[in-house]
């Protein structure tokens, strides 16, 4: 026996609202051999018919997407801003475009769920002995809310992203936080607008390797600090983009999850979805709220390092005599050039001269590293730099650890707001039972 579900045409506005988009041909399959109706085009990503845009979309490039939203064109040192703006914009565009097709596909299924829910509720009311008016009113309100928000979240699909943008603008005080990170890293490495590469700490750290034993310690500490700073940048960018991705994925799946709020047995999954969405919205806001404090600590550590070294490091550089030069036949006058501070022109890496024993020959000079010399208080200055680098490394370790804890804090706050956590779900209860049964078994 086949079960046929008939939807009368005069059932009212809710059904007409839910099936109006599908009746226009939007979302229909346009795979091989199928075509779309007039004023529609086939989306190759979903194989579904979509409305033709009024004007072609802009060509996406690093310069255009990084300067979107009224921002000025990015500078070469604004690496983080370019990455974040491009990935963030791509995720938002993909979600807002793709969820229309998913919502359209879910409309017939949602209609069946609504009819079954109304039928089961009517049978329950008819067979119940006690008064169930309150339950009926609650079910009716729940049904109306689900019907209003199951298609494209009721037209509010972009609200979570707007909440993130407004919250970030408030907590950051209107200052672009990604530019602060890029500027701090560029200043330390020597390619920011304020300093040149010759004034960057990277050059001094690289030249300290062959200066002395303390210089070798300074070299390894310096590169450890640089790697930690890059990992701090990576953690901040990863946390933000992960939150944006979770928001987009949650919004994209709203057409699947929101209808589950009708039934009491599946309502917990809707609440968990809402918990995840709220936590993902809180993560960028908390990230930028703490990022200002973190960057203040990092900038203070960089300022301490510059106070020890000064603003111009070129006067500290020296060209050391070539190692193993005694193995080469060479002119002493050429080697004497390396015993004086490096001149602006410098000495060529390969020196040609006339050798009385071998005719015309060359001094290969294959191992002639640069060193640093702070002058009379060389070791005192170098120890101060080492202490500044140790303090810098500890600061970066602390702020990176605090940065990693932000998603967990946001999840706890969202769990309190919605009143449901992972432990309340069936898989959470099973996980808790298994972990509790490790000592004495599952009871």
Coordinates of C-alpha atoms in Angstrom, one line a residue:
X1 CA 0.0 0.0 0.0
X2 CA 1.4 3.3 -1.0
X3 CA 1.1 6.3 1.2
X4 CA 0.2 9.4 -0.7
X5 CA 0.4 12.9 0.9
X6 CA -1.9 15.4 -0.7
X7 CA -1.2 19.1 0.0
X8 CA -4.3 21.2 -0.8
X9 CA -3.8 24.5 -2.5
X10 CA -5.9 26.4 0.0
X11 CA -3.9 25.2 3.1
X12 CA -2.7 28.7 3.7
X13 CA 0.3 31.0 3.4
X14 CA 2.8 28.8 5.3
X15 CA 2.9 26.0 2.6
X16 CA 2.8 28.6 -0.2
X17 CA 5.7 30.4 1.4
X18 CA 7.7 27.2 1.7
X19 CA 7.2 25.9 -1.8
X20 CA 7.2 29.2 -3.7
X21 CA 10.9 29.1 -4.4
X22 CA 10.8 25.5 -5.6
X23 CA 7.9 26.2 -7.8
X24 CA 10.0 28.8 -9.7
X25 CA 12.5 26.2 -10.8
X26 CA 15.3 27.4 -8.5
X27 CA 17.3 24.4 -7.2
X28 CA 16.1 21.9 -9.8
X29 CA 18.6 19.4 -11.0
X30 CA 20.4 20.6 -14.2
X31 CA 22.8 17.7 -14.6
X32 CA 23.6 16.0 -18.0
X33 CA 20.6 16.2 -20.3
X34 CA 18.7 18.6 -18.1
X35 CA 18.1 22.3 -18.6
X36 CA 17.0 25.3 -16.5
X37 CA 14.0 27.5 -17.0
X38 CA 14.1 31.0 -18.4
X39 CA 16.1 33.5 -16.3
X40 CA 18.0 30.7 -14.6
X41 CA 21.4 29.3 -15.1
X42 CA 23.0 26.0 -14.0
X43 CA 25.4 26.2 -11.1
X44 CA 28.2 23.7 -11.9
X45 CA 29.1 23.4 -8.2
X46 CA 25.7 22.0 -7.1
X47 CA 24.2 21.0 -10.5
X48 CA 21.2 23.1 -9.6
X49 CA 19.4 26.0 -11.3
X50 CA 20.2 29.4 -9.8
X51 CA 19.0 32.9 -10.7
X52 CA 21.2 34.8 -13.2
X53 CA 22.9 37.7 -11.5
X54 CA 22.1 41.2 -12.7
X55 CA 25.8 41.9 -13.4
X56 CA 28.8 39.6 -13.6
X57 CA 30.8 39.3 -10.4
X58 CA 34.2 40.9 -10.0
X59 CA 37.4 39.0 -10.8
X60 CA 38.8 37.8 -7.5
X61 CA 42.5 38.6 -7.0
X62 CA 44.7 39.1 -3.9
X63 CA 44.6 42.9 -4.4
X64 CA 40.9 43.2 -4.9
X65 CA 39.8 40.9 -2.1
X66 CA 42.3 42.2 0.4
X67 CA 41.1 45.8 -0.3
X68 CA 37.4 44.9 -0.1
X69 CA 35.1 46.6 2.2
X70 CA 36.4 50.1 1.6
X71 CA 39.9 49.3 2.7
X72 CA 42.9 50.7 1.0
X73 CA 45.0 48.5 -1.3
X74 CA 47.4 46.4 0.8
X75 CA 51.0 47.1 1.1
X76 CA 53.7 44.3 0.5
X77 CA 54.2 44.0 4.3
X78 CA 50.5 43.4 5.0
X79 CA 50.7 39.6 4.5
X80 CA 48.2 38.6 7.2
X81 CA 45.6 41.1 6.1
X82 CA 45.8 39.7 2.5
X83 CA 45.4 36.1 3.6
X84 CA 42.6 36.8 6.1
X85 CA 40.5 39.1 3.9
X86 CA 40.7 36.8 0.9
X87 CA 39.8 33.6 2.7
X88 CA 37.2 35.3 4.9
X89 CA 35.5 36.8 1.8
X90 CA 35.6 33.6 -0.1
X91 CA 33.9 31.6 2.7
X92 CA 31.2 34.2 3.2
X93 CA 30.4 34.3 -0.5
X94 CA 30.4 30.5 -0.9
X95 CA 28.0 30.0 2.1
X96 CA 25.5 32.7 1.1
X97 CA 25.3 31.4 -2.4
X98 CA 25.4 27.7 -1.7
X99 CA 22.8 27.6 1.1
X100 CA 20.1 28.8 -1.2
X101 CA 20.4 25.6 -3.2
X102 CA 20.5 23.5 -0.1
X103 CA 17.5 25.2 1.4
X104 CA 15.5 24.7 -1.8
X105 CA 16.3 21.0 -1.9
X106 CA 15.2 20.7 1.7
X107 CA 11.8 22.4 1.2
X108 CA 9.8 19.2 0.1
X109 CA 11.4 17.3 3.0
X110 CA 10.5 20.1 5.4
X111 CA 6.9 20.1 4.2
X112 CA 6.6 16.4 4.9
X113 CA 8.1 16.9 8.4
X114 CA 5.7 19.7 9.1
X115 CA 2.6 17.6 8.0
X116 CA 3.7 14.6 10.0
X117 CA 4.4 16.8 13.1
X118 CA 0.9 18.4 12.8
X119 CA -0.7 15.0 12.3
X120 CA 1.0 13.3 15.3
X121 CA 0.2 16.3 17.4
X122 CA -3.4 16.2 16.5
X123 CA -3.7 12.5 17.2
X124 CA -2.0 13.1 20.6
X125 CA -4.4 15.9 21.5
X126 CA -7.4 13.7 20.4
X127 CA -6.3 10.7 22.5
X128 CA -5.1 12.6 25.6
X129 CA -7.2 12.6 28.7
X130 CA -5.7 15.6 30.4
X131 CA -5.7 19.2 29.2
X132 CA -2.8 19.7 26.8
X133 CA -3.5 23.3 25.8
X134 CA -0.1 24.6 27.0
X135 CA 1.7 21.9 25.0
X136 CA -0.4 22.6 21.9
X137 CA 0.4 26.3 22.1
X138 CA 4.1 25.6 22.6
X139 CA 4.1 23.2 19.7
X140 CA 2.3 25.8 17.5
X141 CA 4.8 28.5 18.3
X142 CA 7.7 26.1 17.7
X143 CA 6.2 25.1 14.4
X144 CA 5.7 28.7 13.2
X145 CA 9.3 29.6 14.2
X146 CA 10.7 26.6 12.3
X147 CA 8.7 27.4 9.2
X148 CA 9.8 31.0 9.3
X149 CA 13.6 30.2 9.6
X150 CA 14.1 26.9 7.9
X151 CA 14.5 28.5 4.4
X152 CA 17.8 30.6 4.3
X153 CA 17.4 31.3 8.0
X154 CA 14.4 33.5 7.3
X155 CA 16.6 35.9 5.3
X156 CA 19.0 36.3 8.2
X157 CA 21.8 34.2 6.9
X158 CA 24.2 37.2 6.9
X159 CA 23.4 38.2 10.5
X160 CA 26.1 36.0 12.2
X161 CA 28.8 37.5 10.0
X162 CA 27.5 41.0 10.7
X163 CA 27.5 40.2 14.4
X164 CA 31.2 39.2 14.1
X165 CA 32.1 42.4 12.2
X166 CA 30.3 44.7 14.6
X167 CA 31.7 43.0 17.7
X168 CA 35.2 43.0 16.3
X169 CA 34.9 46.7 15.4
X170 CA 33.8 47.5 19.0
X171 CA 36.4 45.6 20.9
X172 CA 39.3 46.6 18.6
X173 CA 38.4 50.3 18.8
X174 CA 38.3 50.6 15.0
X175 CA 42.0 49.7 14.6
X176 CA 42.8 47.0 12.1
X177 CA 44.3 44.3 14.3
X178 CA 45.9 42.4 11.4
X179 CA 47.8 45.5 10.4
X180 CA 49.2 45.6 14.0
X181 CA 50.5 42.1 13.7
X182 CA 52.0 42.7 10.3
X183 CA 53.6 45.9 11.4
X184 CA 55.2 44.2 14.5
X185 CA 56.6 41.3 12.6
X186 CA 57.8 43.6 9.8
X187 CA 59.5 45.9 12.2
X188 CA 61.3 43.0 13.9
X189 CA 62.4 41.5 10.6
X190 CA 63.3 44.8 9.0
X191 CA 60.9 45.4 6.1
X192 CA 58.2 47.6 7.8
X193 CA 57.6 51.2 6.5
X194 CA 59.6 52.5 9.5
X195 CA 62.8 50.5 9.1
X196 CA 64.9 49.0 6.4
X197 CA 66.3 45.5 6.2
X198 CA 69.7 46.7 7.3
X199 CA 68.1 47.9 10.6
X200 CA 66.1 44.7 11.2
X201 CA 67.0 42.4 14.1
X202 CA 67.3 39.5 11.6
X203 CA 70.6 40.8 10.3
X204 CA 72.1 41.2 13.7
X205 CA 70.9 37.7 14.8
X206 CA 72.3 36.1 11.6
X207 CA 75.7 37.8 12.1
X208 CA 76.0 36.8 15.7
X209 CA 76.5 33.1 15.0
X210 CA 80.2 33.4 14.3
X211 CA 80.9 36.3 16.7
X212 CA 81.5 34.4 19.9
X213 CA 80.0 31.7 22.2
X214 CA 77.5 34.2 23.6
X215 CA 76.8 35.2 20.0
X216 CA 75.9 31.7 19.1
X217 CA 73.4 31.6 22.0
X218 CA 72.0 34.9 20.8
X219 CA 71.6 33.4 17.3
X220 CA 69.6 30.4 18.4
X221 CA 67.5 32.5 20.8
X222 CA 66.8 35.0 18.1
X223 CA 65.6 32.5 15.6
X224 CA 63.5 30.8 18.3
X225 CA 61.8 34.2 19.0
X226 CA 61.2 34.7 15.3
X227 CA 59.7 31.2 14.9
X228 CA 57.5 31.8 18.0
X229 CA 56.3 35.1 16.6
X230 CA 55.4 33.4 13.3
X231 CA 53.6 30.7 15.2
X232 CA 51.7 33.4 17.2
X233 CA 50.6 34.9 13.9
X234 CA 49.6 31.5 12.6
X235 CA 47.6 30.7 15.7
X236 CA 45.7 34.0 15.6
X237 CA 44.9 33.6 11.9
X238 CA 44.0 30.0 12.3
X239 CA 41.6 30.7 15.2
X240 CA 39.9 33.5 13.3
X241 CA 39.5 31.6 10.1
X242 CA 38.4 28.5 11.9
X243 CA 35.6 30.5 13.6
X244 CA 34.5 32.0 10.4
X245 CA 34.5 28.6 8.7
X246 CA 32.4 27.1 11.6
X247 CA 30.0 30.0 11.3
X248 CA 29.7 29.5 7.5
X249 CA 29.3 25.7 7.9
X250 CA 26.6 26.2 10.6
X251 CA 24.7 28.7 8.5
X252 CA 25.0 26.4 5.5
X253 CA 23.5 23.5 7.4
X254 CA 20.7 25.5 9.0
X255 CA 18.2 24.1 6.5
X256 CA 19.0 20.6 7.8
X257 CA 19.1 21.4 11.5
X258 CA 16.3 23.9 12.1
X259 CA 13.5 21.4 11.2
X260 CA 14.8 19.1 14.0
X261 CA 13.6 21.6 16.6
X262 CA 10.0 20.5 16.0
X263 CA 10.3 17.2 17.8
X264 CA 11.4 16.9 21.4
X265 CA 13.6 13.9 20.7
X266 CA 15.6 15.8 18.1
X267 CA 15.5 19.3 19.7
X268 CA 18.8 18.7 21.5
X269 CA 20.6 18.6 18.2
X270 CA 19.1 21.9 17.3
X271 CA 20.3 23.4 20.6
X272 CA 23.7 21.9 20.1
X273 CA 23.9 23.5 16.6
X274 CA 22.8 26.9 18.2
X275 CA 25.5 26.3 20.9
X276 CA 28.2 25.9 18.2
X277 CA 27.0 28.9 16.2
X278 CA 27.1 31.2 19.3
X279 CA 30.5 29.9 20.3
X280 CA 31.9 30.5 16.8
X281 CA 30.5 34.1 16.9
X282 CA 32.1 34.7 20.3
X283 CA 35.5 33.4 19.3
X284 CA 36.5 36.3 16.9
X285 CA 35.1 38.9 19.3
X286 CA 37.1 37.5 22.2
X287 CA 40.1 37.0 20.0
X288 CA 40.3 40.7 19.0
X289 CA 39.5 41.8 22.5
X290 CA 42.6 40.0 23.9
X291 CA 44.7 40.5 20.8
X292 CA 45.1 44.2 21.6
X293 CA 46.5 43.2 25.0
X294 CA 48.7 40.5 23.5
X295 CA 50.1 42.9 20.8
X296 CA 50.9 45.5 23.5
X297 CA 53.1 42.9 25.3
X298 CA 54.8 41.9 22.0
X299 CA 55.4 45.5 21.0
X300 CA 56.9 46.3 24.4
X301 CA 59.3 43.3 24.1
X302 CA 60.3 44.5 20.6
X303 CA 60.8 48.0 22.0
X304 CA 63.1 46.6 24.7
X305 CA 65.2 44.8 22.1
X306 CA 65.5 48.0 20.1
X307 CA 66.5 50.0 23.1
X308 CA 69.4 47.7 23.7
X309 CA 70.5 47.6 20.1
X310 CA 69.6 51.1 19.0
X311 CA 67.9 52.0 15.7
X312 CA 70.7 51.4 13.3
X313 CA 72.7 48.1 13.3
X314 CA 74.9 48.8 10.3
X315 CA 77.7 50.1 12.5
X316 CA 77.9 46.8 14.3
X317 CA 78.6 44.7 11.3
X318 CA 82.1 43.5 10.5
X319 CA 83.6 41.3 7.7
X320 CA 85.6 38.6 9.4
X321 CA 88.9 37.3 7.9
X322 CA 88.2 34.3 5.6
X323 CA 88.5 31.0 7.4
X324 CA 91.1 28.5 6.2
X325 CA 92.7 31.2 4.1
X326 CA 96.1 29.7 4.9
X327 CA 95.2 26.9 2.6
X328 CA 94.9 29.2 -0.4
X329 CA 97.7 30.9 -2.4
X330 CA 96.8 34.5 -2.2
X331 CA 98.2 38.0 -1.9
X332 CA 98.5 39.3 1.7
X333 CA 97.3 42.7 0.5
X334 CA 93.9 41.2 -0.4
X335 CA 93.5 39.6 3.0
X336 CA 94.3 42.8 4.7
X337 CA 91.1 44.3 3.4
X338 CA 89.1 41.9 5.6
X339 CA 90.8 43.1 8.7
X340 CA 89.2 46.5 8.5
X341 CA 85.4 47.3 8.9
X342 CA 83.4 46.7 5.8
X343 CA 83.4 49.6 3.4
X344 CA 80.2 50.6 1.6
X345 CA 81.4 49.0 -1.6
X346 CA 82.6 45.8 0.2
X347 CA 85.1 43.3 -1.1
X348 CA 84.2 41.0 -3.9
X349 CA 83.5 37.4 -2.9
X350 CA 86.0 36.2 -5.6
X351 CA 89.3 38.1 -5.9
X352 CA 91.5 37.7 -8.9
X353 CA 95.2 38.6 -8.8
X354 CA 98.6 37.6 -10.2
X355 CA 100.3 34.9 -8.2
X356 CA 104.1 34.5 -8.9
X357 CA 103.9 30.7 -8.6
X358 CA 100.7 29.9 -10.5
X359 CA 100.3 32.8 -12.9
X360 CA 96.8 34.3 -12.8
X361 CA 94.8 32.6 -10.0
X362 CA 91.9 33.3 -7.7
X363 CA 91.3 33.5 -4.0
X364 CA 88.1 31.5 -3.7
X365 CA 87.2 33.0 -0.3
X366 CA 84.3 30.5 0.1
X367 CA 83.9 31.0 3.9
X368 CA 83.9 34.6 4.9
X369 CA 81.0 35.2 7.3
X370 CA 79.8 38.5 8.7
X371 CA 80.2 39.1 12.5
X372 CA 79.0 41.8 14.9
X373 CA 81.1 43.9 17.2
X374 CA 79.5 46.2 19.7
X375 CA 82.7 47.9 20.6
X376 CA 84.3 48.2 24.0
X377 CA 81.2 46.9 25.9
X378 CA 80.7 44.1 23.3
X379 CA 79.9 41.2 25.8
X380 CA 77.8 43.5 28.0
X381 CA 75.6 44.6 25.1
X382 CA 75.4 41.0 23.9
X383 CA 74.3 39.7 27.3
X384 CA 71.6 42.4 27.4
X385 CA 70.4 41.3 24.0
X386 CA 70.3 37.7 25.2
X387 CA 68.2 38.7 28.3
X388 CA 65.9 40.7 26.1
X389 CA 65.4 37.7 23.7
X390 CA 64.7 35.4 26.7
X391 CA 62.0 37.8 28.0
X392 CA 60.6 38.1 24.4
X393 CA 60.4 34.3 24.1
X394 CA 58.6 33.9 27.5
X395 CA 56.2 36.6 26.5
X396 CA 55.4 34.9 23.2
X397 CA 54.9 31.6 24.9
X398 CA 52.5 33.1 27.4
X399 CA 50.4 35.0 24.8
X400 CA 50.3 32.0 22.5
X401 CA 49.0 29.7 25.3
X402 CA 46.3 32.2 26.2
X403 CA 45.4 32.6 22.6
X404 CA 44.9 28.8 22.3
X405 CA 42.4 28.9 25.3
X406 CA 40.0 31.4 23.7
X407 CA 37.9 28.8 21.7
X408 CA 37.4 26.7 24.8
X409 CA 36.3 29.8 26.8
X410 CA 33.8 30.8 24.1
X411 CA 32.4 27.3 24.0
X412 CA 31.8 27.3 27.7
X413 CA 30.1 30.7 27.5
X414 CA 27.8 29.6 24.7
X415 CA 27.0 26.4 26.6
X416 CA 25.8 28.4 29.5
X417 CA 23.7 30.6 27.2
X418 CA 21.9 27.8 25.5
X419 CA 21.8 25.5 28.6
X420 CA 23.1 22.4 26.8
X421 CA 26.6 21.0 26.4
X422 CA 28.3 18.1 24.8
X423 CA 27.7 16.0 27.8
X424 CA 23.9 16.2 27.3
X425 CA 24.1 14.6 23.9
X426 CA 23.9 10.8 23.5
X427 CA 27.5 10.6 22.3
X428 CA 28.6 12.8 25.2
X429 CA 26.8 10.5 27.7
X430 CA 28.4 7.5 26.1
X431 CA 31.9 9.1 26.3
X432 CA 31.3 10.1 29.9
X433 CA 30.2 6.5 30.8
X434 CA 33.2 5.0 29.1
X435 CA 35.6 7.4 30.8
X436 CA 33.9 6.9 34.2
X437 CA 33.9 3.1 33.7
X438 CA 37.7 3.0 33.4
X439 CA 38.0 2.6 37.2
X440 CA 35.0 0.4 38.1
X441 CA 33.0 -0.4 34.9
X442 CA 29.9 1.1 33.5
X443 CA 26.9 0.9 35.8

